[in-house]
Phi, psi and omega in degrees: 000154175289139187288321178281330188278327183264012172266124184294143185269132166267141179268116170287158181298144176089008181242142179233137186228135180223150164232120182210137176055047187060009177240123179271138179230131185244134174229137174202195192291338186264330183170199184233132167233158186210151178224138170268138173269105193282321179285118172286000177267359172241135185243145176246118192256114176251123182266194178273105169085010179211150172250118176254130178255117180254143179251137178262359175225152169263021185285141184315301187302324187280332176292329185285333180266001182293296179303321172298323177287310167320307178291327173297320186286319185300309189285334173288315177310311188274342191278322182278358184252306173243119190289157182278151167213152183230128167253137182243153180232131169270129182235114178174162183290113166085015182269138180209164177227147176217160186243114175234119186058245172250023176257114181260135181234120188246130170253100198237043181081010180251169187288351169231175182257135178279126169244133174233140171253134181303135167284174181293125175106345191235146183238126170252138182229155175225086175300330175216181185292335187248019187221134183235129177246119170254116182218150180180178188274336187260119178301312186300316187282334176292313183287335183278319177292325172298307191290330167297319177297312186302320188286347178281341169209089195286151167299137175261154209264354188262324172246355186058027172293144165136181187261137177214166180290153174284340160278001182283131173273122165249148175248121185273135168290133174290134182277180184296139172283153186288158168342240184266000000 
């Protein structure tokens, strides 16, 4: 049995979890999230203060999704209590970013400025010209928006110019060496 899948999820105070018609809905102080359980052989049992994800079959595809659905529900329960956030660093000569409303504008060494609009449920902040903070209650959506921003200008290995996560460790490559 999956070690992650069989671990019960504790429900904090102020969070309400429902499972109806194959859809898990989690509602808390920061918002409301829902996730559909596509595999009909996985059941969600809600007890007093805990949620258990149980598989009804020992088939390989069901076993593969057991831990996945448990972790998705756990992320939703944690997200409606404390929002997730990712910090990105913009590094380059003259590179900067600014925010107007929910529209992020980045000048990252291209002939044009790159503009992104924050989707519903995600907030973007720019505390200074080289830092971007993406936050929201959905871990999946926050990660996707941060990855989209990062993909606009990936880090190049020789000068380390580009957009990177604040927790990312970079290794600078050595350039060409002189002749003799």
